[in-house]
N, CA and C of each residue as an Amber inpcrd file, in Angstrom:
protein
   330
  19.7320000  66.8980000  36.8990000  18.2790000  66.3120000  37.1720000
  17.3290000  66.9090000  36.9720000  16.3290000  66.4500000  36.0120000
  15.3830000  67.1560000  35.0930000  13.9850000  66.7460000  36.2590000
  14.2030000  66.1920000  37.5330000  12.8500000  66.0090000  38.3810000
  12.6350000  66.7570000  39.2960000  11.4860000  66.3460000  40.1070000
  11.9390000  67.2300000  41.6210000  12.1700000  66.6800000  42.8090000
  14.1880000  66.1950000  43.2020000  13.7520000  64.8840000  44.0200000
  13.3950000  65.2560000  45.3060000  13.0730000  64.8220000  46.3260000
  12.6450000  64.9060000  47.6070000  13.8540000  64.8560000  48.3590000
  14.6350000  63.3100000  48.3080000  15.4020000  63.0260000  49.3190000
  16.8330000  63.1050000  48.4440000  18.0990000  63.0420000  49.1630000
  19.4560000  62.8070000  48.7230000  19.5700000  61.5230000  48.2970000
  19.4940000  60.9290000  49.0010000  19.5980000  59.3970000  48.7390000
  18.1420000  58.2520000  48.9940000  18.6540000  57.3200000  48.4430000
  17.3490000  56.4530000  48.8230000  17.4270000  55.6730000  50.4330000
  18.4410000  56.2570000  51.3880000  18.4210000  55.8560000  52.8340000
  18.0060000  57.0840000  53.7520000  17.8400000  58.2650000  52.8310000
  17.2190000  59.5000000  53.4540000  15.5300000  59.2430000  53.6690000
  14.7950000  58.2880000  53.0250000  13.5560000  57.9850000  52.8080000
  12.9970000  57.4860000  53.6670000  12.0380000  58.4770000  54.1370000
  11.6440000  57.3180000  55.3990000  10.8860000  56.1170000  55.3350000
  10.7900000  55.3180000  56.5800000  10.6790000  54.0020000  56.7060000
   9.1870000  53.9960000  56.1380000   8.3370000  55.1350000  57.2310000
   6.5850000  55.1630000  57.0500000   6.7350000  55.6120000  55.0230000
   7.1500000  56.8810000  54.7230000   6.7680000  57.0510000  53.6520000
   7.0780000  55.2280000  52.3420000   8.2260000  54.6620000  52.5520000
   8.6260000  53.9600000  51.8740000   7.3150000  52.3410000  51.8260000
   6.5410000  52.4600000  53.3980000   5.5750000  51.7280000  53.3780000
   4.3760000  52.1320000  52.9470000   4.2060000  53.0670000  52.8280000
   2.9610000  53.4870000  52.2790000   2.8790000  53.3860000  50.8410000
   3.8810000  54.0650000  49.6240000   4.0910000  53.7980000  48.9830000
   3.7580000  52.5770000  48.1030000   4.3570000  51.3290000  49.3520000
   4.6290000  49.8390000  48.9420000   3.2260000  49.8860000  48.9550000
   2.1030000  50.3140000  49.8820000   0.5670000  49.5950000  49.8700000
  -0.0720000  49.8280000  48.6170000   0.3470000  51.1400000  48.5480000
  -0.5590000  52.0190000  47.3480000  -0.4250000  51.2560000  46.2680000
   0.8760000  50.7890000  45.4430000   1.4350000  50.0600000  44.7270000
   0.6990000  48.6600000  44.9870000   0.8440000  47.7580000  45.8610000
   0.3670000  46.5420000  45.8540000  -1.2860000  46.7580000  45.4460000
  -2.0660000  47.4260000  46.4090000  -3.4280000  47.7630000  46.0800000
  -3.6030000  48.2100000  44.1270000  -2.9320000  48.7140000  43.5370000
  -3.0090000  49.1140000  42.3420000  -2.9330000  47.5820000  41.4140000
  -1.7050000  46.7160000  41.5610000  -1.3990000  45.3560000  41.1460000
  -2.4720000  45.0570000  41.3370000  -2.2150000  44.9420000  42.5660000
  -3.9670000  43.2170000  43.3900000  -4.9710000  43.2370000  42.6100000
  -4.9410000  44.2930000  41.9580000  -6.4600000  44.2700000  40.5370000
  -6.0520000  43.7320000  39.4810000  -4.6740000  43.3380000  39.3020000
  -4.5090000  42.5440000  38.2590000  -5.1080000  41.4300000  37.5600000
  -4.9770000  40.5120000  38.9840000  -5.7070000  39.0690000  39.1610000
  -4.3930000  38.4690000  38.7910000  -3.4650000  38.7580000  38.7130000
  -1.7900000  38.1780000  38.5520000  -1.2720000  37.2990000  40.2290000
  -1.0240000  36.1490000  40.0790000  -0.5350000  35.0720000  41.0670000
   0.3390000  35.9190000  42.2900000   0.1350000  35.8960000  43.5920000
   0.7750000  36.7340000  44.3300000   2.4320000  36.7930000  44.3740000
   3.2630000  35.5880000  43.7610000   4.3240000  36.2950000  43.6430000
   5.1020000  36.9880000  42.8360000   4.0840000  37.1730000  41.9260000
   3.9940000  38.1740000  40.6410000   4.0110000  39.5260000  40.7790000
   2.9080000  39.4450000  42.0030000   2.3540000  40.3810000  42.4370000
   3.7670000  41.5500000  43.2980000   3.9830000  40.5320000  43.5650000
   5.1280000  40.9720000  44.5030000   6.6240000  41.6960000  43.9720000
   6.7920000  40.7820000  43.3320000   7.9380000  41.4870000  41.7230000
   7.9960000  42.3330000  41.5340000   6.0010000  42.5780000  40.8300000
   6.1940000  44.1220000  40.2040000   6.3920000  45.5490000  41.1800000
   5.5010000  45.1510000  42.4710000   5.7500000  46.0570000  43.3410000
   7.1180000  46.3480000  43.7520000   7.7090000  45.5180000  43.9560000
   9.1860000  45.7430000  44.4540000   9.7560000  46.7480000  42.8280000
   9.4740000  45.9760000  41.5970000  10.4980000  47.2270000  40.5440000
   9.7110000  48.3930000  40.3950000   8.3650000  48.5240000  40.7190000
   7.4010000  49.8380000  40.6200000   8.3450000  50.5070000  41.8360000
   8.1130000  49.9420000  43.1200000   8.7950000  50.6090000  44.2060000
  10.1940000  51.4080000  43.8850000  11.3360000  50.3490000  43.2900000
  12.1990000  51.0490000  43.6310000  12.2570000  52.1630000  42.1930000
  11.3590000  51.7830000  41.0270000  11.2670000  53.2620000  40.0050000
  11.0100000  54.4150000  40.9410000  10.0260000  54.4050000  41.8310000
   9.4780000  55.2330000  42.5810000  10.7710000  56.0330000  43.3660000
  11.4490000  54.9330000  44.1790000  12.8780000  55.9190000  44.8970000
  13.7000000  56.4580000  43.4690000  13.5730000  55.8250000  42.2860000
  14.7270000  56.5540000  41.2950000  14.4870000  57.5230000  41.4420000
  13.0110000  58.1720000  41.3470000  12.5190000  59.4600000  40.7080000
  12.5030000  60.2900000  41.9040000  12.3320000  59.9210000  43.4210000
  12.2910000  60.9930000  44.1190000  13.6490000  61.1790000  44.9320000
  15.0040000  60.6320000  44.3740000  15.7120000  60.2190000  44.9030000
  17.2600000  61.0200000  44.4110000  18.0410000  62.2830000  44.3460000
  18.4340000  62.9650000  43.5680000  19.6300000  62.1630000  42.7790000
  20.1570000  61.2060000  43.6130000  21.7320000  60.5410000  43.2890000
  21.4430000  59.5730000  42.0260000  19.8720000  59.1730000  42.2220000
  19.4400000  58.3280000  41.3790000  18.7470000  58.5370000  39.6530000
  18.8080000  60.0100000  40.3840000  17.8700000  60.8500000  39.1280000
  19.0370000  60.6530000  37.8230000  18.4440000  60.6860000  36.3260000
  19.7800000  60.7120000  35.2590000  20.3810000  62.0780000  35.2390000
  21.7210000  62.1070000  34.7830000  22.0760000  64.1110000  34.8980000
  21.8430000  64.4040000  33.6000000  21.2020000  65.7740000  33.8790000
  20.4270000  66.2330000  32.5050000  21.5370000  66.2930000  30.7190000
  22.4780000  66.7180000  31.4970000  23.5010000  67.2770000  30.5260000
  24.2630000  66.3290000  29.8860000  24.4170000  65.1500000  30.8870000
  24.5130000  63.8240000  29.9910000  23.8050000  62.5260000  29.1370000
  22.7230000  62.5810000  29.9950000  21.8250000  61.5270000  29.5630000
  22.0610000  60.1910000  29.4080000  23.4360000  60.0020000  30.3060000
  23.7840000  58.2180000  30.0930000  24.2380000  58.4250000  31.8750000
  24.2840000  58.8930000  32.4060000  24.8630000  58.9220000  33.9360000
  23.6870000  59.2690000  34.7940000  23.5780000  58.8210000  36.4020000
  23.0860000  59.3620000  37.2240000  23.5500000  60.1380000  37.6840000
  23.2370000  60.9410000  38.8110000  23.8480000  61.9400000  39.3630000
  25.0080000  61.5140000  40.0700000  23.9330000  60.3400000  41.0520000
  25.2900000  60.1890000  41.9790000  26.3680000  59.3250000  41.3710000
  26.2460000  58.9590000  39.8690000  27.3410000  58.2620000  39.5040000
  28.4260000  59.5340000  38.9350000  28.1780000  60.6810000  38.7150000
  28.5930000  61.5450000  38.5130000  29.7270000  62.1560000  39.5150000
  29.0090000  62.1990000  40.3010000  29.5870000  62.7180000  42.0150000
  30.8870000  61.7660000  42.4850000  30.2550000  60.2970000  42.4340000
  31.6250000  59.1580000  42.6800000  32.7640000  59.4510000  41.2760000
  32.4430000  59.8910000  40.2370000  33.3130000  59.7850000  39.2780000
  34.2530000  61.1490000  39.6290000  33.8830000  62.0010000  40.3960000
  34.4900000  63.0730000  40.1980000  35.2480000  63.3930000  41.6150000
  35.0280000  62.1600000  42.2320000  35.5860000  61.9100000  43.6180000
  35.0500000  62.7390000  44.5820000  33.9110000  63.1880000  44.8290000
  33.1250000  63.8860000  45.6120000  31.8730000  63.3050000  46.5370000
  31.5310000  63.6940000  47.4250000  30.4740000  62.8850000  48.1310000
  29.7790000  64.1690000  48.5260000  28.4910000  63.4790000  48.4900000
  27.1540000  64.8450000  48.8480000  26.5450000  64.2630000  50.0840000
  27.1530000  65.5200000  50.7330000  26.4850000  65.6880000  52.3470000
  24.7970000  65.9010000  52.6080000  24.8080000  66.2790000  51.3730000
  23.0180000  66.9040000  51.6330000  22.9180000  67.6890000  50.3080000
  21.5380000  68.1510000  50.2500000  20.9000000  69.0380000  49.1660000
  20.1270000  70.0550000  49.5630000  20.2020000  70.9950000  49.1260000
  18.8630000  71.9930000  49.2700000  18.3850000  72.4570000  47.7390000
  17.2340000  72.3830000  47.8810000  16.7460000  72.7790000  45.9420000
  15.9420000  74.1420000  45.9470000  16.4620000  74.7330000  44.9640000
  15.7120000  76.0820000  44.9230000  15.4440000  75.9550000  43.9090000
  14.5210000  76.3820000  43.1820000  13.3680000  76.8690000  42.6650000
  13.8510000  78.4380000  41.9040000  13.7800000  78.5010000  39.9640000
  13.8330000  79.9200000  39.7400000  12.2890000  80.6410000  40.3850000
  12.3830000  81.8120000  40.6690000  11.5060000  82.6870000  40.9340000
  11.2170000  82.6360000  42.4860000  11.7450000  81.1300000  43.1950000
  10.9670000  81.2020000  44.0330000  12.0470000  82.7230000  45.4120000
  11.0890000  82.5320000  46.2260000  11.2260000  83.9260000  46.8080000
  10.7690000  85.0730000  46.2850000  10.7060000  85.2060000  45.2160000
  10.7670000  86.6540000  44.5770000   9.0070000  86.9350000  44.3710000
   8.6350000  88.1750000  44.7510000   7.2450000  88.9020000  45.1750000
   7.2450000  89.3370000  43.9150000   6.0800000  88.6400000  43.7070000
   4.9140000  89.1830000  42.1500000   4.3800000  90.7350000  42.3600000
   4.8520000  91.5720000  41.5810000   4.0660000  92.5650000  41.8830000
   2.3730000  92.5850000  41.2880000   1.8160000  92.5930000  41.9060000
   0.1520000  92.8620000  41.7880000  -0.4500000  94.1160000  41.2200000
  -1.1050000  93.8140000  39.5820000  -1.0400000  95.2560000  39.0760000
  -2.5070000  95.2900000  38.4340000  -3.5950000  96.0190000  38.9620000
  -4.6950000  96.4190000  38.2110000  -5.0340000  96.7570000  36.9120000
  -5.2140000  95.9000000  35.8310000  -5.1500000  96.6030000  34.0930000
  -6.0800000  97.3440000  33.8700000  -7.0200000  96.8950000  34.4910000
  -8.6430000  97.7860000  33.9820000  -7.9670000  98.8990000  34.6910000
  -7.5930000  99.2070000  36.2430000  -7.6380000 100.3950000  36.5410000
  -6.6840000 100.8580000  35.9490000  -5.5420000 100.7890000  35.8210000
  -4.1530000 101.2360000  34.9230000  -4.8520000 101.8120000  33.4450000
  -5.2970000 101.1200000  32.8070000  -6.2980000 101.3050000  31.3340000
  -6.7040000 102.8770000  31.7520000  -7.8910000 103.1180000  32.8550000
  -8.9110000 103.5490000  33.1930000  -7.9460000 105.3820000  33.6530000
  -7.2610000 104.8850000  33.9970000  -5.9630000 106.2280000  34.4990000
  -5.3310000 107.0550000  33.0170000  -4.9900000 105.7820000  32.4110000
  -4.1570000 106.2690000  31.2490000  -5.4720000 107.1220000  29.9810000
  -6.6630000 106.4980000  29.8930000  -7.7490000 107.1050000  29.4680000
  -8.4910000 108.1650000  29.9400000  -8.2310000 108.5630000  31.2790000
  -8.5710000 109.9400000  31.5790000  -7.4480000 110.8670000  31.6420000
  -6.2390000 110.6500000  30.9980000  -5.4930000 111.5290000  30.6050000
  -4.6430000 111.6230000  32.5170000  -4.5020000 111.2350000  33.4090000
  -3.7150000 111.0990000  34.7320000  -2.8860000 110.9050000  34.4080000
């Protein structure tokens, strides 16, 4: 998956998060001046897309680009019990160096 999933499946997304996102989307769409039934369909579509972006099993598998992660898991006969996202370089402390002090030290001959 290419994005940064926050949840494994749509069922894992808290109801409060869905309600809050639905509220935000409704406010954005309400400004379009379209009829309420059209607004409702637009909000549902955008909410579905939002959930696909934040859930791992709904994301497109990067190596094939034609299947979702969930479909790939299903085809492999596996079942997802959870996931932990680890970012490259996470937890590695970067050594801080003072370049100016280093140059001054080299210039002084020490």
